């Protein structure tokens, strides 16, 4: 064997087979072995550094997750306090002997509305699964858009909102259809809520060698300039009845697909760009 040293310390051993009686180590063999002995320490150091960097990145990512969860938990406690106060006040009012049936029904309606609000907050909070691993499959983006449109057809019709798919050219890629569908569904529902009635939602996509970008745009009231930097913060909302979790959940879903989401400048309405680090259509053909 040949010892491999890093300074005065032996960090590895290169085991060599025995040569036969009629075989000898050639000059080329010895030179190659000496080259290996010289470069191995630096290769081992690089591997150790790479593993250390990966551990640091994992730790940082986990700390970011904990920070977001802490922010969400703190905000959730604040958001729940208001509906709980209304429920408590309603119950106290109902316990009075002089209350009539009309007021009782009104109090019950308040309790139901606030209980539903708490349920929505809890459901959205629980829907953020940081640990879920994507289950990849082959997806046709245009068929995926049409699936989303069909899923929302009744809600779109009820609100008289037009749903336009701008790019009808088929393109296949690899992703987790469940995670991606939930992310886009959140964005389209946000647009529907922002528009209210009589508007348009447009879906588009572009791709290059690095992945695919999906655009969800609407002609609603848009997002105020003062709120643009905060829309992805947990529990931040500009809506009267918003939970402030929709875009936070969407951001985490896309990050689970090694993607991202940004708000693009727009003269009217809001336009969000989802970019996923995905396999290209050539890779998809191998499935």
mmCIF file of C-alpha atoms in Angstrom:
data_model
loop_
_atom_site.group_PDB
_atom_site.id
_atom_site.type_symbol
_atom_site.label_atom_id
_atom_site.label_comp_id
_atom_site.label_asym_id
_atom_site.label_seq_id
_atom_site.Cartn_x
_atom_site.Cartn_y
_atom_site.Cartn_z
ATOM 1 C CA UNK A 1 0.000 0.000 0.000
ATOM 2 C CA UNK A 2 0.954 3.633 -0.448
ATOM 3 C CA UNK A 3 0.252 6.147 2.347
ATOM 4 C CA UNK A 4 -1.396 9.435 1.384
ATOM 5 C CA UNK A 5 -0.325 12.304 3.620
ATOM 6 C CA UNK A 6 -1.841 15.683 4.433
ATOM 7 C CA UNK A 7 0.968 17.454 6.236
ATOM 8 C CA UNK A 8 2.313 15.000 8.813
ATOM 9 C CA UNK A 9 -0.956 13.042 9.002
ATOM 10 C CA UNK A 10 -1.798 9.920 6.997
ATOM 11 C CA UNK A 11 -5.343 10.436 5.690
ATOM 12 C CA UNK A 12 -5.662 7.496 3.296
ATOM 13 C CA UNK A 13 -4.026 4.329 2.062
ATOM 14 C CA UNK A 14 -3.851 3.245 -1.579
ATOM 15 C CA UNK A 15 -3.954 -0.543 -1.743
ATOM 16 C CA UNK A 16 -2.026 -2.061 -4.625
ATOM 17 C CA UNK A 17 -2.228 -5.563 -6.079
ATOM 18 C CA UNK A 18 0.887 -7.698 -5.948
ATOM 19 C CA UNK A 19 2.872 -8.022 -9.147
ATOM 20 C CA UNK A 20 3.771 -11.462 -10.369
ATOM 21 C CA UNK A 21 7.290 -12.915 -10.480
ATOM 22 C CA UNK A 22 7.707 -11.936 -14.102
ATOM 23 C CA UNK A 23 6.042 -8.544 -13.744
ATOM 24 C CA UNK A 24 7.594 -5.372 -12.488
ATOM 25 C CA UNK A 25 6.350 -1.872 -11.898
ATOM 26 C CA UNK A 26 7.083 0.216 -14.962
ATOM 27 C CA UNK A 27 8.183 3.825 -14.849
ATOM 28 C CA UNK A 28 4.722 4.873 -16.093
ATOM 29 C CA UNK A 29 3.076 2.861 -13.283
ATOM 30 C CA UNK A 30 5.242 4.484 -10.640
ATOM 31 C CA UNK A 31 4.706 7.968 -12.091
ATOM 32 C CA UNK A 32 0.918 7.438 -12.153
ATOM 33 C CA UNK A 33 0.880 6.181 -8.571
ATOM 34 C CA UNK A 34 2.975 9.115 -7.430
ATOM 35 C CA UNK A 35 0.578 11.509 -9.215
ATOM 36 C CA UNK A 36 -2.369 9.886 -7.454
ATOM 37 C CA UNK A 37 -0.569 10.156 -4.130
ATOM 38 C CA UNK A 38 0.017 13.867 -4.707
ATOM 39 C CA UNK A 39 -3.505 14.860 -5.870
ATOM 40 C CA UNK A 40 -5.528 12.645 -3.517
ATOM 41 C CA UNK A 41 -5.191 14.948 -0.460
ATOM 42 C CA UNK A 42 -6.632 17.910 -2.380
ATOM 43 C CA UNK A 43 -9.442 15.758 -3.800
ATOM 44 C CA UNK A 44 -10.320 14.478 -0.334
ATOM 45 C CA UNK A 45 -10.227 18.029 1.054
ATOM 46 C CA UNK A 46 -12.584 19.184 -1.706
ATOM 47 C CA UNK A 47 -15.018 16.369 -0.958
ATOM 48 C CA UNK A 48 -14.980 17.246 2.747
ATOM 49 C CA UNK A 49 -15.526 20.937 1.923
ATOM 50 C CA UNK A 50 -18.401 20.064 -0.421
ATOM 51 C CA UNK A 51 -20.115 17.944 2.232
ATOM 52 C CA UNK A 52 -19.600 20.686 4.819
ATOM 53 C CA UNK A 53 -21.112 23.284 2.476
ATOM 54 C CA UNK A 54 -24.104 21.024 1.867
ATOM 55 C CA UNK A 55 -24.644 20.617 5.582
ATOM 56 C CA UNK A 56 -24.419 24.397 6.065
ATOM 57 C CA UNK A 57 -26.964 24.964 3.257
ATOM 58 C CA UNK A 58 -29.331 22.403 4.785
ATOM 59 C CA UNK A 59 -28.973 24.072 8.181
ATOM 60 C CA UNK A 60 -29.637 27.523 6.699
ATOM 61 C CA UNK A 61 -32.681 26.238 4.806
ATOM 62 C CA UNK A 62 -34.021 24.628 7.957
ATOM 63 C CA UNK A 63 -33.468 27.857 9.916
ATOM 64 C CA UNK A 64 -35.380 29.774 7.224
ATOM 65 C CA UNK A 65 -38.221 27.260 7.509
ATOM 66 C CA UNK A 66 -38.327 27.633 11.284
ATOM 67 C CA UNK A 67 -38.266 31.420 10.975
ATOM 68 C CA UNK A 68 -41.211 31.394 8.547
ATOM 69 C CA UNK A 69 -43.118 28.937 10.721
ATOM 70 C CA UNK A 70 -42.436 31.135 13.754
ATOM 71 C CA UNK A 71 -43.721 34.209 11.918
ATOM 72 C CA UNK A 72 -46.798 32.302 10.778
ATOM 73 C CA UNK A 73 -47.511 30.932 14.243
ATOM 74 C CA UNK A 74 -47.226 34.380 15.771
ATOM 75 C CA UNK A 75 -49.437 35.907 13.105
ATOM 76 C CA UNK A 76 -51.915 33.046 13.299
ATOM 77 C CA UNK A 77 -52.347 33.569 17.044
ATOM 78 C CA UNK A 78 -53.055 37.247 16.379
ATOM 79 C CA UNK A 79 -55.503 36.483 13.556
ATOM 80 C CA UNK A 80 -57.402 33.892 15.607
ATOM 81 C CA UNK A 81 -57.820 36.260 18.566
ATOM 82 C CA UNK A 82 -60.329 38.472 16.721
ATOM 83 C CA UNK A 83 -62.770 35.736 15.634
ATOM 84 C CA UNK A 84 -62.517 34.123 19.066
ATOM 85 C CA UNK A 85 -63.479 37.438 20.633
ATOM 86 C CA UNK A 86 -66.522 37.705 18.366
ATOM 87 C CA UNK A 87 -67.527 34.110 19.144
ATOM 88 C CA UNK A 88 -67.142 34.712 22.881
ATOM 89 C CA UNK A 89 -69.190 37.919 22.742
ATOM 90 C CA UNK A 90 -71.903 36.210 20.671
ATOM 91 C CA UNK A 91 -72.167 33.338 23.158
ATOM 92 C CA UNK A 92 -72.434 35.759 26.082
ATOM 93 C CA UNK A 93 -75.204 37.639 24.259
ATOM 94 C CA UNK A 94 -77.110 34.424 23.549
ATOM 95 C CA UNK A 95 -77.007 33.456 27.230
ATOM 96 C CA UNK A 96 -79.029 36.517 28.179
ATOM 97 C CA UNK A 97 -82.652 35.776 28.949
ATOM 98 C CA UNK A 98 -84.068 38.855 27.218
ATOM 99 C CA UNK A 99 -82.630 38.114 23.750
ATOM 100 C CA UNK A 100 -85.186 37.356 21.026
ATOM 101 C CA UNK A 101 -84.972 34.661 18.312
ATOM 102 C CA UNK A 102 -83.933 37.099 15.589
ATOM 103 C CA UNK A 103 -80.879 38.213 17.555
ATOM 104 C CA UNK A 104 -80.095 34.608 18.466
ATOM 105 C CA UNK A 105 -79.992 33.657 14.801
ATOM 106 C CA UNK A 106 -77.787 36.654 14.092
ATOM 107 C CA UNK A 107 -75.365 35.622 16.857
ATOM 108 C CA UNK A 108 -75.318 32.044 15.558
ATOM 109 C CA UNK A 109 -74.480 33.344 12.090
ATOM 110 C CA UNK A 110 -71.590 35.358 13.543
ATOM 111 C CA UNK A 111 -70.303 32.268 15.336
ATOM 112 C CA UNK A 112 -70.516 30.180 12.144
ATOM 113 C CA UNK A 113 -68.717 32.812 10.060
ATOM 114 C CA UNK A 114 -65.890 33.246 12.540
ATOM 115 C CA UNK A 115 -65.525 29.479 13.052
ATOM 116 C CA UNK A 116 -65.238 29.095 9.271
ATOM 117 C CA UNK A 117 -62.604 31.811 9.240
ATOM 118 C CA UNK A 118 -60.528 30.003 11.867
ATOM 119 C CA UNK A 119 -60.929 26.753 9.917
ATOM 120 C CA UNK A 120 -59.633 28.402 6.714
ATOM 121 C CA UNK A 121 -56.619 29.788 8.573
ATOM 122 C CA UNK A 122 -55.810 26.413 10.132
ATOM 123 C CA UNK A 123 -56.274 24.544 6.839
ATOM 124 C CA UNK A 124 -53.952 26.869 4.940
ATOM 125 C CA UNK A 125 -51.410 26.734 7.739
ATOM 126 C CA UNK A 126 -51.392 22.929 7.654
ATOM 127 C CA UNK A 127 -51.204 22.827 3.858
ATOM 128 C CA UNK A 128 -47.578 24.001 3.939
ATOM 129 C CA UNK A 129 -45.641 20.747 3.961
ATOM 130 C CA UNK A 130 -41.936 21.549 3.994
ATOM 131 C CA UNK A 131 -40.932 17.896 3.979
ATOM 132 C CA UNK A 132 -43.084 16.527 1.140
ATOM 133 C CA UNK A 133 -40.924 15.172 -1.657
ATOM 134 C CA UNK A 134 -42.151 15.842 -5.193
ATOM 135 C CA UNK A 135 -43.420 12.872 -7.182
ATOM 136 C CA UNK A 136 -42.330 13.637 -10.725
ATOM 137 C CA UNK A 137 -44.280 12.748 -13.843
ATOM 138 C CA UNK A 138 -44.661 13.859 -17.453
ATOM 139 C CA UNK A 139 -46.998 16.853 -17.851
ATOM 140 C CA UNK A 140 -48.424 18.620 -20.916
ATOM 141 C CA UNK A 141 -48.585 22.265 -19.825
ATOM 142 C CA UNK A 142 -51.461 23.191 -22.181
ATOM 143 C CA UNK A 143 -53.570 20.219 -21.049
ATOM 144 C CA UNK A 144 -52.658 21.213 -17.485
ATOM 145 C CA UNK A 145 -53.986 24.755 -18.066
ATOM 146 C CA UNK A 146 -57.227 23.362 -19.529
ATOM 147 C CA UNK A 147 -57.600 21.047 -16.534
ATOM 148 C CA UNK A 148 -57.335 24.069 -14.250
ATOM 149 C CA UNK A 149 -59.876 25.982 -16.334
ATOM 150 C CA UNK A 150 -62.314 23.067 -16.274
ATOM 151 C CA UNK A 151 -61.891 22.695 -12.507
ATOM 152 C CA UNK A 152 -62.909 26.340 -11.998
ATOM 153 C CA UNK A 153 -65.526 26.611 -14.764
ATOM 154 C CA UNK A 154 -68.512 27.045 -12.424
ATOM 155 C CA UNK A 155 -66.796 29.684 -10.283
ATOM 156 C CA UNK A 156 -65.618 31.538 -13.390
ATOM 157 C CA UNK A 157 -69.111 31.458 -14.887
ATOM 158 C CA UNK A 158 -70.679 32.603 -11.616
ATOM 159 C CA UNK A 159 -68.364 35.639 -11.504
ATOM 160 C CA UNK A 160 -68.518 36.249 -15.277
ATOM 161 C CA UNK A 161 -64.724 36.015 -15.532
ATOM 162 C CA UNK A 162 -63.006 35.076 -18.793
ATOM 163 C CA UNK A 163 -60.174 32.550 -18.568
ATOM 164 C CA UNK A 164 -57.720 32.820 -21.480
ATOM 165 C CA UNK A 165 -54.858 30.447 -22.321
ATOM 166 C CA UNK A 166 -52.496 32.476 -24.496
ATOM 167 C CA UNK A 167 -49.997 29.834 -25.577
ATOM 168 C CA UNK A 168 -51.692 26.724 -26.957
ATOM 169 C CA UNK A 169 -48.504 25.104 -28.232
ATOM 170 C CA UNK A 170 -48.044 21.745 -26.444
ATOM 171 C CA UNK A 171 -44.960 21.410 -24.300
ATOM 172 C CA UNK A 172 -44.043 18.475 -22.081
ATOM 173 C CA UNK A 173 -41.959 18.704 -18.938
ATOM 174 C CA UNK A 174 -41.349 16.815 -15.706
ATOM 175 C CA UNK A 175 -42.841 18.005 -12.420
ATOM 176 C CA UNK A 176 -45.150 17.079 -9.562
ATOM 177 C CA UNK A 177 -48.627 17.755 -10.984
ATOM 178 C CA UNK A 178 -50.308 17.824 -7.547
ATOM 179 C CA UNK A 179 -47.977 20.464 -6.103
ATOM 180 C CA UNK A 180 -47.994 22.560 -9.276
ATOM 181 C CA UNK A 181 -51.788 22.363 -9.605
ATOM 182 C CA UNK A 182 -52.254 23.558 -6.016
ATOM 183 C CA UNK A 183 -49.840 26.455 -6.564
ATOM 184 C CA UNK A 184 -51.566 27.653 -9.758
ATOM 185 C CA UNK A 185 -55.009 27.083 -8.252
ATOM 186 C CA UNK A 186 -54.081 29.387 -5.360
ATOM 187 C CA UNK A 187 -52.990 32.098 -7.798
ATOM 188 C CA UNK A 188 -56.096 31.862 -9.986
ATOM 189 C CA UNK A 189 -58.384 31.884 -6.937
ATOM 190 C CA UNK A 190 -56.540 34.999 -5.742
ATOM 191 C CA UNK A 191 -57.201 36.619 -9.106
ATOM 192 C CA UNK A 192 -60.894 35.663 -9.030
ATOM 193 C CA UNK A 193 -61.246 37.124 -5.535
ATOM 194 C CA UNK A 194 -59.410 40.304 -6.539
ATOM 195 C CA UNK A 195 -61.515 40.821 -9.691
ATOM 196 C CA UNK A 196 -64.849 40.049 -8.057
ATOM 197 C CA UNK A 197 -66.937 40.139 -11.215
ATOM 198 C CA UNK A 198 -66.541 40.851 -14.939
ATOM 199 C CA UNK A 199 -62.864 40.448 -15.596
ATOM 200 C CA UNK A 200 -60.188 38.420 -17.337
ATOM 201 C CA UNK A 201 -57.522 35.981 -16.173
ATOM 202 C CA UNK A 202 -54.749 35.036 -18.601
ATOM 203 C CA UNK A 203 -52.385 32.064 -18.386
ATOM 204 C CA UNK A 204 -49.226 31.882 -20.454
ATOM 205 C CA UNK A 205 -45.895 30.060 -20.416
ATOM 206 C CA UNK A 206 -42.380 30.272 -21.836
ATOM 207 C CA UNK A 207 -39.495 27.846 -21.611
ATOM 208 C CA UNK A 208 -35.778 27.631 -22.197
ATOM 209 C CA UNK A 209 -32.970 25.234 -21.375
ATOM 210 C CA UNK A 210 -33.195 26.036 -17.651
ATOM 211 C CA UNK A 211 -36.893 25.295 -17.173
ATOM 212 C CA UNK A 212 -40.357 26.723 -17.594
ATOM 213 C CA UNK A 213 -41.955 30.023 -16.570
ATOM 214 C CA UNK A 214 -45.717 30.228 -16.033
ATOM 215 C CA UNK A 215 -47.534 33.572 -15.975
ATOM 216 C CA UNK A 216 -50.837 34.202 -14.178
ATOM 217 C CA UNK A 217 -52.169 37.689 -14.960
ATOM 218 C CA UNK A 218 -55.492 39.432 -14.309
ATOM 219 C CA UNK A 219 -57.103 42.802 -14.938
ATOM 220 C CA UNK A 220 -58.233 43.313 -11.349
ATOM 221 C CA UNK A 221 -57.389 46.278 -9.117
ATOM 222 C CA UNK A 222 -53.774 45.169 -8.796
ATOM 223 C CA UNK A 223 -51.510 45.378 -5.758
ATOM 224 C CA UNK A 224 -50.730 48.765 -4.157
ATOM 225 C CA UNK A 225 -47.069 49.830 -4.547
ATOM 226 C CA UNK A 226 -46.623 49.947 -0.757
ATOM 227 C CA UNK A 227 -47.627 46.271 -0.490
ATOM 228 C CA UNK A 228 -45.580 44.840 -3.367
ATOM 229 C CA UNK A 229 -42.573 43.942 -1.213
ATOM 230 C CA UNK A 230 -44.715 42.236 1.434
ATOM 231 C CA UNK A 231 -47.188 40.066 -0.498
ATOM 232 C CA UNK A 232 -45.251 36.850 0.183
ATOM 233 C CA UNK A 233 -44.863 37.558 3.911
ATOM 234 C CA UNK A 234 -46.891 35.206 6.137
ATOM 235 C CA UNK A 235 -50.334 36.597 7.056
ATOM 236 C CA UNK A 236 -49.873 39.857 5.156
ATOM 237 C CA UNK A 237 -52.981 40.739 3.148
ATOM 238 C CA UNK A 238 -54.606 43.750 1.514
ATOM 239 C CA UNK A 239 -58.034 42.082 1.480
ATOM 240 C CA UNK A 240 -60.704 42.646 4.122
ATOM 241 C CA UNK A 241 -61.340 38.921 4.493
ATOM 242 C CA UNK A 242 -57.973 37.608 3.320
ATOM 243 C CA UNK A 243 -55.929 35.153 5.373
ATOM 244 C CA UNK A 244 -52.531 36.327 4.143
ATOM 245 C CA UNK A 245 -51.455 32.701 3.640
ATOM 246 C CA UNK A 246 -52.344 32.075 -0.008
ATOM 247 C CA UNK A 247 -49.169 33.502 -1.558
ATOM 248 C CA UNK A 248 -46.996 32.215 1.290
ATOM 249 C CA UNK A 249 -48.286 28.690 0.649
ATOM 250 C CA UNK A 250 -47.813 29.108 -3.107
ATOM 251 C CA UNK A 251 -44.233 30.307 -2.655
ATOM 252 C CA UNK A 252 -43.381 27.305 -0.484
ATOM 253 C CA UNK A 253 -45.052 24.888 -2.904
ATOM 254 C CA UNK A 254 -42.960 26.220 -5.790
ATOM 255 C CA UNK A 255 -39.782 26.176 -3.714
ATOM 256 C CA UNK A 256 -40.507 22.500 -3.138
ATOM 257 C CA UNK A 257 -40.158 22.158 -6.927
ATOM 258 C CA UNK A 258 -36.874 24.126 -6.822
ATOM 259 C CA UNK A 259 -38.798 27.091 -8.213
ATOM 260 C CA UNK A 260 -39.686 30.655 -7.361
ATOM 261 C CA UNK A 261 -42.429 33.245 -7.775
ATOM 262 C CA UNK A 262 -42.169 36.983 -8.425
ATOM 263 C CA UNK A 263 -44.617 39.817 -8.954
ATOM 264 C CA UNK A 264 -44.054 41.444 -12.335
ATOM 265 C CA UNK A 265 -44.648 45.140 -13.062
ATOM 266 C CA UNK A 266 -48.019 45.664 -14.765
ATOM 267 C CA UNK A 267 -50.030 48.726 -15.784
ATOM 268 C CA UNK A 268 -53.323 47.094 -14.813
ATOM 269 C CA UNK A 269 -54.124 44.215 -12.490
ATOM 270 C CA UNK A 270 -51.526 41.795 -11.172
ATOM 271 C CA UNK A 271 -49.146 39.486 -13.005
ATOM 272 C CA UNK A 272 -47.196 36.743 -11.239
ATOM 273 C CA UNK A 273 -44.406 34.696 -12.780
ATOM 274 C CA UNK A 274 -43.739 31.171 -11.498
ATOM 275 C CA UNK A 275 -40.395 29.744 -12.551
ATOM 276 C CA UNK A 276 -39.637 26.094 -11.910
ATOM 277 C CA UNK A 277 -36.288 24.403 -12.323
ATOM 278 C CA UNK A 278 -37.687 21.549 -14.369
ATOM 279 C CA UNK A 279 -36.547 18.968 -16.863
ATOM 280 C CA UNK A 280 -36.894 19.954 -20.514
ATOM 281 C CA UNK A 281 -39.228 18.249 -22.966
ATOM 282 C CA UNK A 282 -36.320 16.165 -24.296
ATOM 283 C CA UNK A 283 -35.866 14.616 -20.861
ATOM 284 C CA UNK A 284 -39.617 14.101 -20.605
ATOM 285 C CA UNK A 285 -39.538 11.985 -23.789
ATOM 286 C CA UNK A 286 -37.499 9.391 -21.915
ATOM 287 C CA UNK A 287 -40.391 8.625 -19.537
#
